[in-house]
Structure formats: C-alpha cells, structure tokens
Coordinates of C-alpha atoms in Angstrom, one line a residue:
Chain A
M1 CA -32.9 -34.2 0.5
N2 CA -31.2 -30.9 -0.3
A3 CA -27.8 -30.2 1.2
T4 CA -27.8 -28.0 4.3
F5 CA -25.3 -25.2 5.0
T6 CA -24.7 -22.7 7.7
I7 CA -22.9 -19.5 6.6
L8 CA -21.3 -17.4 9.4
G9 CA -21.2 -13.7 8.6
S10 CA -23.5 -11.7 6.3
G11 CA -21.0 -9.3 4.7
V12 CA -20.4 -9.4 1.0
A13 CA -18.7 -12.7 1.1
G14 CA -21.4 -14.5 3.1
L15 CA -24.3 -13.0 1.2
S16 CA -22.8 -13.8 -2.2
L17 CA -22.2 -17.4 -1.2
A18 CA -25.7 -17.7 0.2
A19 CA -27.0 -16.5 -3.2
E20 CA -24.9 -18.9 -5.2
L21 CA -25.9 -21.9 -3.0
S22 CA -29.5 -21.0 -2.8
E23 CA -29.7 -20.8 -6.6
R24 CA -28.5 -24.4 -6.6
D25 CA -31.4 -25.4 -4.3
A26 CA -29.4 -25.8 -1.1
R27 CA -31.0 -25.1 2.3
I28 CA -29.1 -22.2 3.9
Q29 CA -29.0 -20.6 7.3
V30 CA -26.9 -17.4 7.7
I31 CA -25.8 -16.6 11.3
D32 CA -24.7 -13.0 12.0
P33 CA -24.9 -11.7 15.6
N34 CA -25.0 -8.1 14.1
G35 CA -28.2 -8.7 12.2
A36 CA -28.9 -6.8 9.0
P37 CA -26.1 -5.3 6.9
G38 CA -24.6 -2.3 8.6
K39 CA -21.6 -0.5 10.0
H40 CA -20.2 -3.7 11.6
A41 CA -19.3 -5.2 8.1
C42 CA -16.3 -3.9 6.4
S43 CA -18.1 -4.2 3.0
W44 CA -20.5 -1.5 4.3
W45 CA -17.6 1.1 3.9
A46 CA -16.5 -0.1 0.5
G47 CA -16.2 2.0 -2.6
G48 CA -18.0 -0.7 -4.6
M49 CA -15.8 -0.3 -7.7
L50 CA -15.7 -3.3 -10.0
A51 CA -12.4 -2.3 -11.4
P52 CA -10.4 -5.4 -12.3
E53 CA -8.1 -3.6 -14.8
C54 CA -7.2 -0.7 -12.5
E55 CA -6.8 -3.1 -9.5
G56 CA -4.7 -5.4 -11.7
V57 CA -1.9 -2.7 -11.7
F58 CA -1.2 -3.7 -8.1
S59 CA -2.5 -7.3 -8.0
E60 CA -1.9 -10.8 -9.2
K61 CA -3.4 -11.8 -12.6
A62 CA -6.0 -14.1 -10.9
V63 CA -7.6 -11.0 -9.2
T64 CA -8.2 -9.4 -12.6
R65 CA -9.3 -12.6 -14.2
H66 CA -12.0 -13.3 -11.6
G67 CA -12.8 -9.7 -11.1
R68 CA -13.8 -9.3 -14.7
K69 CA -16.8 -11.6 -14.1
A70 CA -18.1 -9.6 -11.1
A71 CA -20.2 -7.0 -13.0
S72 CA -22.4 -9.5 -14.8
W73 CA -22.9 -11.5 -11.6
W74 CA -24.0 -8.4 -9.7
A75 CA -26.2 -7.2 -12.5
T76 CA -28.2 -10.4 -12.1
H77 CA -28.3 -10.2 -8.3
G78 CA -30.1 -7.0 -7.6
A79 CA -27.3 -4.5 -7.7
G80 CA -28.1 -1.2 -9.4
L81 CA -25.0 -1.4 -11.5
S82 CA -23.4 1.6 -13.3
Q83 CA -21.3 0.4 -16.2
S84 CA -19.7 3.7 -17.1
G85 CA -16.0 2.8 -16.8
T86 CA -13.3 4.4 -14.7
L87 CA -11.3 7.5 -15.3
V88 CA -7.7 7.9 -14.1
V89 CA -6.1 11.3 -13.8
A90 CA -3.0 12.9 -12.2
L91 CA -2.0 16.5 -11.6
D92 CA 0.4 17.8 -14.2
R93 CA 3.4 17.5 -12.0
D94 CA 2.6 13.9 -11.3
H95 CA 2.4 13.0 -14.9
N96 CA 5.0 10.2 -14.4
E97 CA 2.6 8.5 -12.1
L98 CA 0.0 8.4 -14.8
A99 CA 2.6 7.2 -17.4
T100 CA 3.7 4.3 -15.1
F101 CA 0.0 3.4 -14.4
A102 CA -0.7 3.4 -18.1
R103 CA 2.2 1.1 -18.8
R104 CA 0.9 -1.4 -16.3
L105 CA -2.8 -1.1 -17.1
N106 CA -4.7 -3.2 -19.6
G107 CA -7.8 -2.2 -21.5
A108 CA -7.4 1.6 -21.2
V109 CA -7.3 4.4 -23.8
W110 CA -5.8 7.9 -23.5
L111 CA -8.3 10.8 -23.6
D112 CA -7.2 14.3 -24.6
R113 CA -9.1 17.3 -23.4
D114 CA -11.7 17.2 -26.2
R115 CA -12.7 13.7 -25.3
L116 CA -12.6 14.4 -21.6
V117 CA -15.0 17.3 -22.2
D118 CA -17.5 14.8 -23.6
L119 CA -17.1 12.3 -20.8
E120 CA -16.6 14.4 -17.7
P121 CA -16.9 18.0 -18.5
H122 CA -16.3 19.0 -14.8
L123 CA -12.8 17.6 -15.0
A124 CA -11.8 19.0 -18.3
D125 CA -10.9 22.4 -16.8
H126 CA -8.4 20.8 -14.4
F127 CA -6.9 18.0 -16.5
S128 CA -5.6 18.0 -20.0
H129 CA -5.6 14.2 -20.4
A130 CA -6.8 11.1 -18.7
L131 CA -6.9 7.3 -18.9
F132 CA -10.3 5.7 -19.5
V133 CA -11.1 2.1 -18.8
E134 CA -14.5 1.6 -20.4
S135 CA -15.2 -1.9 -19.3
E136 CA -15.3 -1.2 -15.5
A137 CA -18.3 -0.7 -13.4
H138 CA -19.4 0.3 -9.9
L139 CA -22.3 -0.3 -7.5
N140 CA -23.6 1.1 -4.3
P141 CA -22.4 -1.3 -1.6
R142 CA -25.0 -0.5 1.1
R143 CA -28.0 -0.7 -1.2
T144 CA -26.6 -3.8 -2.9
L145 CA -26.1 -5.6 0.5
T146 CA -29.5 -4.7 1.7
R147 CA -31.2 -5.7 -1.5
L148 CA -29.4 -9.0 -1.7
R149 CA -30.3 -9.9 1.8
K150 CA -33.9 -9.1 1.1
R151 CA -33.9 -11.3 -2.1
L152 CA -32.3 -14.1 -0.1
E153 CA -34.9 -13.9 2.6
Q154 CA -37.6 -14.0 0.0
S155 CA -36.1 -17.1 -1.6
G156 CA -36.1 -19.0 1.7
V157 CA -32.6 -18.3 3.2
V158 CA -32.9 -18.2 7.0
F159 CA -31.2 -15.3 8.8
T160 CA -30.6 -15.5 12.5
E161 CA -28.5 -13.6 15.0
D162 CA -27.8 -16.5 17.4
G163 CA -28.7 -19.8 15.7
T164 CA -27.0 -23.1 16.1
P165 CA -25.0 -24.2 13.0
N166 CA -26.2 -27.2 11.2
G167 CA -25.0 -28.9 8.1
Q168 CA -21.6 -27.8 6.6
V169 CA -20.3 -24.6 8.0
I170 CA -18.8 -21.9 5.8
D171 CA -17.1 -19.2 7.8
C172 CA -17.3 -15.8 6.0
R173 CA -16.8 -13.6 9.1
G174 CA -13.9 -11.5 7.7
L175 CA -11.6 -10.2 10.4
E176 CA -13.8 -11.7 13.1
A177 CA -12.4 -15.1 12.2
R178 CA -8.9 -14.0 13.2
D179 CA -8.9 -16.3 16.2
H180 CA -9.0 -19.2 13.8
L181 CA -6.9 -17.8 11.0
C182 CA -3.5 -16.9 12.3
D183 CA -2.2 -15.5 9.0
L184 CA -5.2 -13.1 8.6
R185 CA -4.5 -9.4 9.3
G186 CA -6.3 -6.1 9.0
V187 CA -5.5 -3.4 6.6
K188 CA -7.2 -0.2 7.8
G189 CA -9.1 2.0 5.4
E190 CA -10.7 5.3 6.1
M191 CA -13.3 7.0 3.9
V192 CA -15.4 10.2 3.7
T193 CA -18.7 10.9 2.1
V194 CA -19.6 14.4 1.0
R195 CA -22.4 16.1 -0.9
S196 CA -21.9 18.6 -3.6
E197 CA -24.3 20.2 -6.1
D198 CA -21.3 21.8 -7.9
V199 CA -19.4 18.7 -9.0
I200 CA -20.9 16.3 -11.4
L201 CA -19.1 13.0 -12.1
H202 CA -20.6 10.1 -14.1
R203 CA -18.1 7.4 -13.1
P204 CA -15.4 6.6 -10.5
V205 CA -12.3 8.8 -10.8
R206 CA -8.9 7.8 -9.6
L207 CA -6.5 10.6 -8.8
L208 CA -2.9 9.2 -8.8
H209 CA -0.5 10.8 -6.4
P210 CA 2.8 9.6 -5.0
R211 CA 1.7 10.0 -1.5
F212 CA -2.1 10.6 -1.3
P213 CA -3.9 8.6 -4.0
L214 CA -7.6 9.0 -4.0
Y215 CA -10.7 7.6 -5.6
V216 CA -14.0 9.3 -5.9
V217 CA -17.1 7.3 -6.5
P218 CA -20.3 9.1 -7.4
R219 CA -23.5 8.0 -5.7
C220 CA -26.8 9.5 -6.5
N221 CA -28.1 12.9 -5.3
G222 CA -24.8 14.7 -5.4
V223 CA -23.2 12.3 -2.9
F224 CA -19.6 11.2 -3.4
M225 CA -17.6 8.6 -1.6
L226 CA -13.9 9.6 -1.1
G227 CA -11.6 6.7 -0.4
A228 CA -9.5 5.2 0.9
T229 CA -6.5 5.0 3.0
Q230 CA -4.5 1.8 3.3
I231 CA -2.7 1.3 6.6
E232 CA -1.2 -1.8 8.0
S233 CA -3.3 -2.0 11.1
G234 CA -6.2 -4.1 12.4
E235 CA -7.7 -1.1 14.1
R236 CA -11.4 -0.6 13.3
N237 CA -13.8 2.3 13.7
R238 CA -11.3 5.1 14.3
A239 CA -10.5 7.6 11.5
T240 CA -7.6 10.0 12.1
V241 CA -7.6 13.7 11.3
R242 CA -4.5 13.3 9.3
S243 CA -6.1 10.6 7.0
V244 CA -9.3 12.7 6.6
V245 CA -7.3 15.8 5.8
E246 CA -5.3 13.9 3.2
L247 CA -8.5 12.5 1.5
L248 CA -10.2 15.9 1.5
N249 CA -7.1 17.7 0.3
A250 CA -6.8 15.2 -2.6
A251 CA -10.5 15.7 -3.4
Y252 CA -9.9 19.5 -3.5
A253 CA -7.0 19.0 -5.8
L254 CA -9.3 16.9 -8.1
H255 CA -11.9 19.6 -8.2
T256 CA -11.9 22.8 -6.2
A257 CA -15.7 22.8 -5.8
F258 CA -15.2 19.9 -3.3
G259 CA -14.0 22.7 -1.0
E260 CA -17.6 23.8 -0.6
A261 CA -19.1 20.3 -0.3
E262 CA -21.1 19.2 2.8
L263 CA -19.3 16.7 5.0
L264 CA -21.7 13.8 5.5
E265 CA -19.8 10.9 7.0
V266 CA -16.3 9.8 8.1
G267 CA -15.9 6.0 8.3
A268 CA -13.1 3.5 9.1
D269 CA -12.7 -0.2 9.2
A270 CA -10.1 -2.9 8.6
R271 CA -10.1 -5.1 5.5
P272 CA -9.3 -8.8 6.1
A273 CA -6.2 -9.8 4.2
F274 CA -3.7 -12.7 4.0
P275 CA 0.0 -11.9 3.6
D276 CA -0.2 -11.9 -0.2
N277 CA -3.4 -9.9 -0.2
L278 CA -5.1 -12.7 -2.1
P279 CA -8.3 -14.3 -0.8
R280 CA -8.6 -18.0 0.3
I281 CA -11.1 -20.8 0.2
R282 CA -9.6 -22.7 3.0
R283 CA -11.0 -26.1 3.9
T284 CA -10.3 -27.5 7.4
C285 CA -11.8 -30.4 9.3
D286 CA -14.8 -28.6 10.6
R287 CA -15.5 -25.8 8.1
V288 CA -14.6 -24.0 5.0
Y289 CA -13.3 -20.4 5.3
V290 CA -13.9 -17.8 2.6
N291 CA -11.9 -14.9 3.7
G292 CA -9.2 -12.4 2.9
L293 CA -11.0 -10.4 0.2
Y294 CA -8.9 -7.4 1.1
R295 CA -10.0 -4.4 -0.9
H296 CA -11.8 -6.6 -3.5
G297 CA -14.9 -7.6 -1.6
F298 CA -17.5 -6.8 -4.3
M299 CA -15.1 -7.6 -7.1
L300 CA -14.1 -11.1 -6.0
S301 CA -17.0 -12.4 -3.9
P302 CA -19.0 -13.6 -6.9
A303 CA -16.0 -15.8 -8.1
L304 CA -15.3 -17.0 -4.6
A305 CA -19.0 -17.8 -4.1
R306 CA -19.1 -19.8 -7.4
M307 CA -15.9 -21.7 -6.6
T308 CA -17.0 -22.4 -3.1
A309 CA -20.4 -23.7 -4.2
D310 CA -18.7 -25.9 -6.8
L311 CA -16.5 -27.3 -4.1
L312 CA -19.4 -27.9 -1.6
L313 CA -22.0 -29.3 -4.0
E314 CA -19.9 -31.0 -6.7
E315 CA -16.5 -31.6 -4.9
K316 CA -14.9 -29.5 -7.7
E317 CA -11.7 -28.1 -6.6
P318 CA -11.5 -24.3 -7.0
E319 CA -9.1 -23.2 -9.8
D320 CA -7.6 -20.5 -7.6
F321 CA -7.2 -19.4 -4.0
Y322 CA -7.9 -22.9 -2.7
E323 CA -6.1 -24.4 0.4
D324 CA -6.9 -27.8 1.8
H325 CA -5.9 -27.9 5.4
R326 CA -7.8 -31.0 6.4
Chain B
M1 CA 30.5 -4.6 5.7
P2 CA 29.0 -1.6 7.6
E3 CA 29.0 -1.3 11.4
F4 CA 26.5 0.9 13.2
Y5 CA 26.9 1.7 16.9
G6 CA 28.9 -1.5 17.3
T7 CA 26.5 -3.8 15.4
K8 CA 27.9 -5.4 12.2
I9 CA 25.4 -5.7 9.4
A10 CA 25.8 -8.4 6.7
S11 CA 24.6 -6.2 3.8
R12 CA 25.2 -2.7 2.5
L13 CA 21.5 -2.5 1.4
M14 CA 18.9 -1.2 3.8
L15 CA 15.2 -1.2 2.7
G16 CA 12.1 0.5 3.8
T17 CA 8.9 -1.5 4.4
A18 CA 6.2 0.8 3.1
Q19 CA 4.2 0.8 -0.1
Y20 CA 4.7 -2.8 -1.2
P21 CA 1.8 -4.5 -3.0
S22 CA 1.6 -7.0 -0.1
P23 CA 3.5 -8.2 2.9
A24 CA 4.4 -11.4 1.0
I25 CA 6.1 -9.3 -1.7
L26 CA 7.8 -7.3 1.0
A27 CA 9.2 -10.4 2.5
E28 CA 10.3 -11.7 -0.9
A29 CA 12.1 -8.5 -1.6
F30 CA 14.1 -8.9 1.6
R31 CA 14.8 -12.5 0.8
R32 CA 16.0 -12.0 -2.7
S33 CA 18.1 -8.9 -1.9
G34 CA 19.6 -10.1 1.4
A35 CA 19.1 -6.6 2.8
G36 CA 20.5 -6.3 6.3
V37 CA 18.3 -3.6 7.8
A38 CA 14.5 -2.9 7.6
T39 CA 13.4 0.6 8.4
V40 CA 9.8 0.9 9.6
S41 CA 7.6 3.9 10.1
V42 CA 6.1 3.8 13.6
R43 CA 3.7 6.6 13.2
R44 CA 1.9 5.3 10.2
E45 CA 2.3 1.6 9.5
A46 CA 2.4 0.6 13.1
G47 CA -0.6 2.8 13.9
G48 CA 1.0 4.3 16.9
G49 CA 0.8 1.1 18.8
R50 CA -2.9 0.6 18.3
A51 CA -2.5 -1.6 15.3
G52 CA -2.2 -4.8 17.1
P53 CA 0.8 -7.2 16.8
D54 CA 0.5 -8.0 13.1
F55 CA 2.8 -5.5 11.5
K56 CA 5.4 -5.8 14.2
I57 CA 5.5 -9.6 13.8
L58 CA 5.7 -9.2 10.1
I59 CA 8.7 -7.0 10.4
Q60 CA 10.4 -9.1 13.0
N61 CA 9.9 -12.2 10.8
L62 CA 12.0 -10.6 8.1
G63 CA 14.9 -11.7 10.3
V64 CA 17.0 -8.5 9.9
A65 CA 17.9 -5.6 12.1
V66 CA 14.9 -3.3 12.6
L67 CA 15.5 0.5 12.4
P68 CA 12.3 2.3 13.4
N69 CA 11.9 5.7 11.9
T70 CA 10.1 8.9 12.8
A71 CA 8.7 9.5 9.3
G72 CA 5.9 12.1 9.1
C73 CA 7.2 14.1 12.2
Y74 CA 7.4 17.9 11.8
S75 CA 8.7 19.0 15.2
V76 CA 11.3 18.1 17.8
R77 CA 8.6 17.1 20.2
E78 CA 6.7 14.9 17.8
S79 CA 9.9 13.1 16.7
V80 CA 11.1 12.5 20.2
T81 CA 7.7 11.1 21.3
T82 CA 7.6 8.9 18.2
A83 CA 11.1 7.7 18.9
Q84 CA 10.2 6.8 22.5
M85 CA 7.2 4.8 21.2
A86 CA 9.4 3.0 18.7
R87 CA 11.8 2.0 21.4
E88 CA 9.0 0.5 23.4
L89 CA 7.4 -1.2 20.4
F90 CA 10.6 -2.7 18.8
D91 CA 12.8 -2.9 21.9
T92 CA 15.7 -1.1 20.3
D93 CA 17.7 2.0 20.9
W94 CA 18.2 2.6 17.2
I95 CA 16.1 5.3 15.6
K96 CA 16.2 6.8 12.2
L97 CA 15.4 10.4 12.9
E98 CA 13.3 12.2 10.4
V99 CA 12.2 15.7 11.2
I100 CA 10.5 17.1 8.1
G101 CA 10.7 20.8 7.5
H102 CA 8.8 21.1 4.2
A103 CA 5.6 19.2 3.5
D104 CA 5.9 19.2 -0.3
T105 CA 9.5 18.2 -0.8
L106 CA 9.8 16.3 2.6
Q107 CA 13.1 18.2 3.1
P108 CA 14.5 17.7 6.6
D109 CA 14.4 20.6 9.0
P110 CA 18.2 20.9 9.9
F111 CA 17.7 23.0 13.0
A112 CA 15.0 20.8 14.6
L113 CA 17.0 17.7 13.5
V114 CA 20.1 18.7 15.5
E115 CA 18.0 19.5 18.6
A116 CA 16.0 16.3 18.4
A117 CA 19.2 14.3 17.8
R118 CA 20.8 15.9 20.9
N119 CA 17.7 15.1 23.1
L120 CA 17.5 11.5 21.9
T121 CA 21.2 10.9 22.3
E122 CA 21.1 12.1 25.8
D123 CA 18.2 9.8 26.4
G124 CA 20.3 6.8 25.3
F125 CA 19.1 6.5 21.7
Q126 CA 21.4 5.6 18.9
V127 CA 20.4 8.1 16.3
F128 CA 20.6 7.6 12.5
P129 CA 19.7 11.2 11.3
Y130 CA 18.1 11.6 7.9
C131 CA 19.8 14.9 6.8
T132 CA 20.7 17.0 3.8
D133 CA 24.2 16.8 2.4
D134 CA 25.3 20.0 4.1
L135 CA 28.7 19.6 5.7
V136 CA 28.2 22.0 8.6
L137 CA 24.8 20.4 9.5
C138 CA 26.6 17.0 9.5
E139 CA 29.3 18.3 11.8
K140 CA 26.6 19.6 14.2
L141 CA 24.9 16.2 14.1
L142 CA 28.1 14.5 15.1
E143 CA 28.6 17.0 17.9
A144 CA 25.1 16.2 19.0
G145 CA 26.1 12.6 19.5
C146 CA 25.2 10.9 16.2
Q147 CA 27.7 8.2 15.2
V148 CA 26.1 7.6 11.8
L149 CA 25.1 10.1 9.1
M150 CA 22.4 9.5 6.5
P151 CA 22.5 12.3 3.9
W152 CA 19.9 12.3 1.2
G153 CA 20.7 11.6 -2.5
A154 CA 17.6 13.5 -3.5
P155 CA 14.1 14.2 -1.9
I156 CA 12.3 11.2 -0.5
G157 CA 10.5 9.1 -3.2
S158 CA 11.8 11.3 -6.1
G159 CA 14.0 8.7 -7.7
L160 CA 16.4 11.4 -8.9
G161 CA 19.6 9.7 -7.7
L162 CA 22.6 11.6 -6.3
N163 CA 21.7 15.2 -6.9
D164 CA 24.9 16.6 -5.6
P165 CA 27.8 14.2 -6.0
Y166 CA 30.3 16.9 -5.0
A167 CA 28.6 17.4 -1.6
L168 CA 28.4 13.7 -1.0
R169 CA 32.1 13.2 -1.9
S170 CA 33.0 16.1 0.4
L171 CA 31.2 14.4 3.3
R172 CA 33.0 11.2 2.7
A173 CA 36.4 13.0 2.6
H174 CA 35.7 15.0 5.8
F175 CA 34.3 12.1 7.9
P176 CA 36.4 9.1 6.9
E177 CA 35.7 7.2 10.1
I178 CA 31.9 7.8 10.3
P179 CA 29.5 5.3 8.7
L180 CA 27.8 7.2 5.9
V181 CA 24.5 6.0 4.3
V182 CA 22.9 7.6 1.3
D183 CA 19.2 7.7 2.4
A184 CA 16.4 8.6 0.0
G185 CA 16.1 9.7 -3.6
L186 CA 17.5 6.6 -5.3
G187 CA 15.5 5.4 -8.3
L188 CA 17.9 3.0 -10.0
P189 CA 20.5 0.5 -9.0
S190 CA 23.2 2.4 -11.0
Q191 CA 22.7 5.3 -8.6
A192 CA 23.2 3.0 -5.6
A193 CA 26.4 1.7 -7.2
Q194 CA 27.5 5.3 -7.7
A195 CA 27.1 6.0 -3.9
M196 CA 29.1 2.9 -3.1
E197 CA 31.8 3.8 -5.6
M198 CA 32.2 7.1 -3.6
G199 CA 33.0 5.0 -0.5
Y200 CA 29.7 5.2 1.2
D201 CA 29.0 2.4 3.7
A202 CA 25.4 1.6 2.7
V203 CA 22.3 2.9 1.0
L204 CA 18.8 3.1 2.3
L205 CA 15.8 3.1 -0.1
N206 CA 12.1 2.2 -0.3
T207 CA 10.0 3.6 -3.1
A208 CA 12.3 2.5 -5.9
V209 CA 11.8 -1.1 -4.8
A210 CA 8.3 -1.1 -3.4
R211 CA 6.8 0.7 -6.4
A212 CA 8.6 -1.2 -9.1
G213 CA 6.5 -3.5 -11.2
D214 CA 8.4 -6.4 -9.7
P215 CA 9.7 -5.3 -6.3
A216 CA 11.6 -8.5 -5.5
A217 CA 13.5 -8.4 -8.8
M218 CA 14.3 -4.7 -8.3
A219 CA 15.5 -5.4 -4.7
E220 CA 17.9 -8.0 -6.1
G221 CA 19.1 -5.6 -8.7
F222 CA 19.9 -3.0 -6.0
A223 CA 21.7 -5.6 -3.9
K224 CA 23.9 -6.5 -6.9
A225 CA 24.6 -2.9 -7.7
V226 CA 25.6 -2.1 -4.1
D227 CA 28.0 -5.1 -4.1
A228 CA 29.4 -4.0 -7.4
G229 CA 29.9 -0.4 -6.3
A230 CA 31.6 -1.5 -3.0
L231 CA 33.9 -3.9 -4.8
A232 CA 34.8 -1.1 -7.2
H233 CA 35.6 1.3 -4.4
A234 CA 37.7 -1.3 -2.6
A235 CA 39.6 -2.1 -5.9
D236 CA 40.9 1.5 -6.1
P237 CA 39.4 2.6 -9.4
M238 CA 41.5 4.4 -12.0
E239 CA 41.2 8.1 -12.4
P240 CA 39.5 9.3 -15.6
R241 CA 41.8 10.9 -18.2
D242 CA 41.4 12.8 -21.4
M243 CA 43.9 10.8 -23.5
A244 CA 43.0 7.5 -25.1
A245 CA 45.4 4.8 -23.8
P246 CA 45.2 1.6 -25.8
S247 CA 45.2 -1.3 -23.5
T248 CA 47.0 -3.4 -26.1
P249 CA 50.1 -1.9 -27.8
V250 CA 49.7 -1.6 -31.6
L251 CA 53.3 -0.7 -32.4
G252 CA 54.9 -3.4 -34.6
K253 CA 51.7 -5.3 -35.2
A254 CA 51.2 -6.7 -38.8
F255 CA 48.4 -5.2 -40.8
L256 CA 45.8 -8.0 -41.5

C-alpha cells in the first residue's frame, strides 16, 4: 500500500511538496482552511524571481546552491517560466552600491550602454551601465500556484478545507505555524502592482539604493510588480503610505514613465523566517515542519520538497536545513 | 569606560540593529564585538508597536543596554510621540533623539532638535541627541537638559569618516566633562580609532557593520579599533613634529 501523507497549508511550500510526493506515488491530502491559492498565502504576494545569484549576495551559500535548481523544477511543474536573466542597475550617484554588489555577485557580466540598448532599450536612456545575470529566471506566482494546484487535483491529490489529518503530517503553514515554532518570526513585505503601456521591460530589474532598494518584475499586458519592503514585523495585510511612496518613488527613479502608470494593487504580508533567515525541515514527534522560506519561497520550495520527500519516503537525511527535534 | 546618565557601559562601541542580513548575524556581531549598547528604530523595525513581540525580544536577548531612537522623524511632534512610544515599548527613559531636517542627506534639523530635546527632558527622558558638530548647537542642547552629545562624523550611512576633525576636537575641548559619542558616518575601524584618539567616549555606527560582507568580523574589527584608540588617548600620544628624531642614537656607531 502506498504511503499516506497529510500536508497542512497550500502555499508554495505545501504545493511543491504535494507535487514531489505525488510523483513518487504517495497518497496525499492537503488541508487548508482558506481553500484555493489566494491573498491569505504569503506566496501570493511574491515577486516570483528565481534569482539565486542575486540573492546569494545577502544569503548563505546553501540558498544559492539549492536555488539554482529551482528554474528547471518549475519548468516541469506548469510554471510559465521566463528565463531571461536579471538586470541590476543603480543611479549614477549610487555607483558604489553597484560596485559592491558586483564584487559579491557570481555569474554576472557588466553591460555598457550599447549592450543595454540591445537588452532593455527603455533603460538605456537612464543608465550608462548595468550588471546582467543571464542564468536567472522568473515566474508569475499566482498563475503558478493556481496551475500547480489544478495539476495536483487532476493527479489525485485531495484538497480539503477542514479534513482530519491521516498518515504522516507535514506542516507547511508558514507563519500560521508560529504557535508551534517559537523561533519563527514574520518579516513584513509590501508590494505594489502597476500597469504602464509606456515602459517595456523583458526581465526583472533590481535598482540598488542605500535606503530604498527596489525590484521590478514584468508580468504580461504591461503589468509590473514593484517590491518589496523588508521590515522586522509579523504584521500582515497593512501597507503603509510611507512604504508605498518609497516603492513608487524608486520606480519613478528607474523610469520616469512609471509616473503615469495606473495603480492596480497594494499588497502586504509577512514572510515566515527563522533567526538566520534559512528554511528548516524540522522533524518532531508528531509531524515534519517545512517552514521559514523567508523571501525565497519559489526559489527554495523545490529543493525543500525534494529533500522532505527523500526523508519521508526513503529515510534519507536532508543535506541542508534539517533539524531532528524528536 | 563611558557612563551615560549614571549608567556605566562596558564597551565604547555602540551598534545599530538595522540592515543586517539576518537576526542571527546581528546577534553574532554583538557577541563578537562585545558592543555595550544597541540602538533600535522604533518607528520602522518595531512597526510602531504593531509588530508583535518578536523584534523586541530579539533586541532584549542581545543582553546589552537598549537605546531606542526616533529615526525617520522630521518634526518635534513626531519625534516626541515616537520617544513616548519607545519608552513604553522598551521600558527605558533613554532616547536617541533624531529629528531629520533634510531627506536626502538625513542632516539633523538643529532647531527642532533643541526644542524636542527640551520637551523630552522636561518629560523625564534622558536624551542622546544626534546632532551636527556645531559648537553653539551643542551648547544649546546642554542648556536644554541633555547630558550626552552625539555629533555626527559624516551623514548617516555615508561611511565618509570624520568629515571635520577640527570641529570634533573643538567639542571635546569645550565640553571635557560631557560624554561625547561620534554617531553616524563611520565606514572603517580606523575612523573609529581616530575618534577615540581625540578623546571621545564612544562611537555609534550601524551601516558599516551591517552592510559589510561579513558583519560579525567587521564588528569585531571596530571593537578592536575603538579599544586601540582609547588606549592611545589614555597613553598621552606624542605631538607630531617636522624633524626626524632617530630613536636610536647613531653617533659613535661602527660602520658595518
């Protein structure tokens, strides 16, 4: 008889794990009182950048190592993946920010204005040079979560809002699991989406700034996601004027045409994180927790799903992020 | 070692708590440097009290004196309200008073600063004013009730070091009994050592440590530099001179 598992939570961590287990013929039930993917999940608000090199500038090596495998996993799991790299720029007066970033970044090349014209002509008027990380990718988080859930339903994974757990329980509830995980905290992030017909970008752009760093992720139909603040706070669902002003100001500095963009959405949530901002596969007597994906939900959930499935089905200890609290 | 409002501190290094890659690295920076004071922005990091207990616990677990600040405040009213919130949140009368007058350079507004310092002192606060190195401003802050002065080395986060050593020396000379802290603008440990060599009581910094590739190592570097500078000041350094003065007499030595 196939192993039976109950996954709590259907954010990016829970759905990735369901996919990984279901492909290995396990019987899976996913319980999430909020139903289909939506505003309640912090991955709903994510940028969806699979940027292990850029994130590696601020993160441990393991984040980059596992993050590098995310794009290929998502490409085979229904994500409409764009593998067009990442561009990193800074205003002229913040050139030192770019120089420091370049020193700590792997896998990037410098672009002069001529090459920038080829890649992102709309930025070439504003920036004389940029860093380009060709290997990075991005996806649309909302579409990806929705599609993945549909695929899982078609392959026999049972989704309920109030079922009773049976089999082994894997808790992927993010910040909702705080009552059980005393070292888990929230890191608030605020984001804005806008629509502009006057700005065309083909890939995520990071604008470095000593105080107001910004990333802009292009979606389709002229929609851009602007993100994201990072505030030590577990507060969810409340964006402040100040944060939004800072994000919009930075976008305007990136390209003045954002000044005429249509404001579509302001969002906020808190990312679940442990003190070192690294995720955990934590095994206790009654369940396994997969949590603390911080700002790397889409980038690290494939690796966490694979390692957790190895642990559950083959008793193979995860090579990273593992804690045995039994 | 410095003493602020009657409280002795075991280190001349004071660190900010923002911009670190993670709370674990923040804690490691405090551990390796032995910094004696943690300054924390109430307005932003603590989310104005809505953030929940996590950040407060994180700061209190550092095991050092907490100096809440009013970073990001642009008026007397804002900074006074933030200070009151800080007192409630961290249960301390200490407040690092920042009243910013210029959004781009984060230069303090000296006029609002004096007014806010007077209001807060009258309300029982023990005020640590973040100020420019202007002698007259510093006199006014002392008149307003401050018993510590925190002149800048350079604008916040700039890493430029001590922009006006003459002004900083002048403050030290005019206020020999007042604890003086160079706050903001330091980028390298050598600049912190320079402040201590001038006889400053402590230095306060954040960005230089938090944004270093290895924050904990940089924090330790600053701690060593601060100790070196303080030792040098206490040792009564020689005055520079134009003439070479061989430390070993050469007269009468054999040619080899």
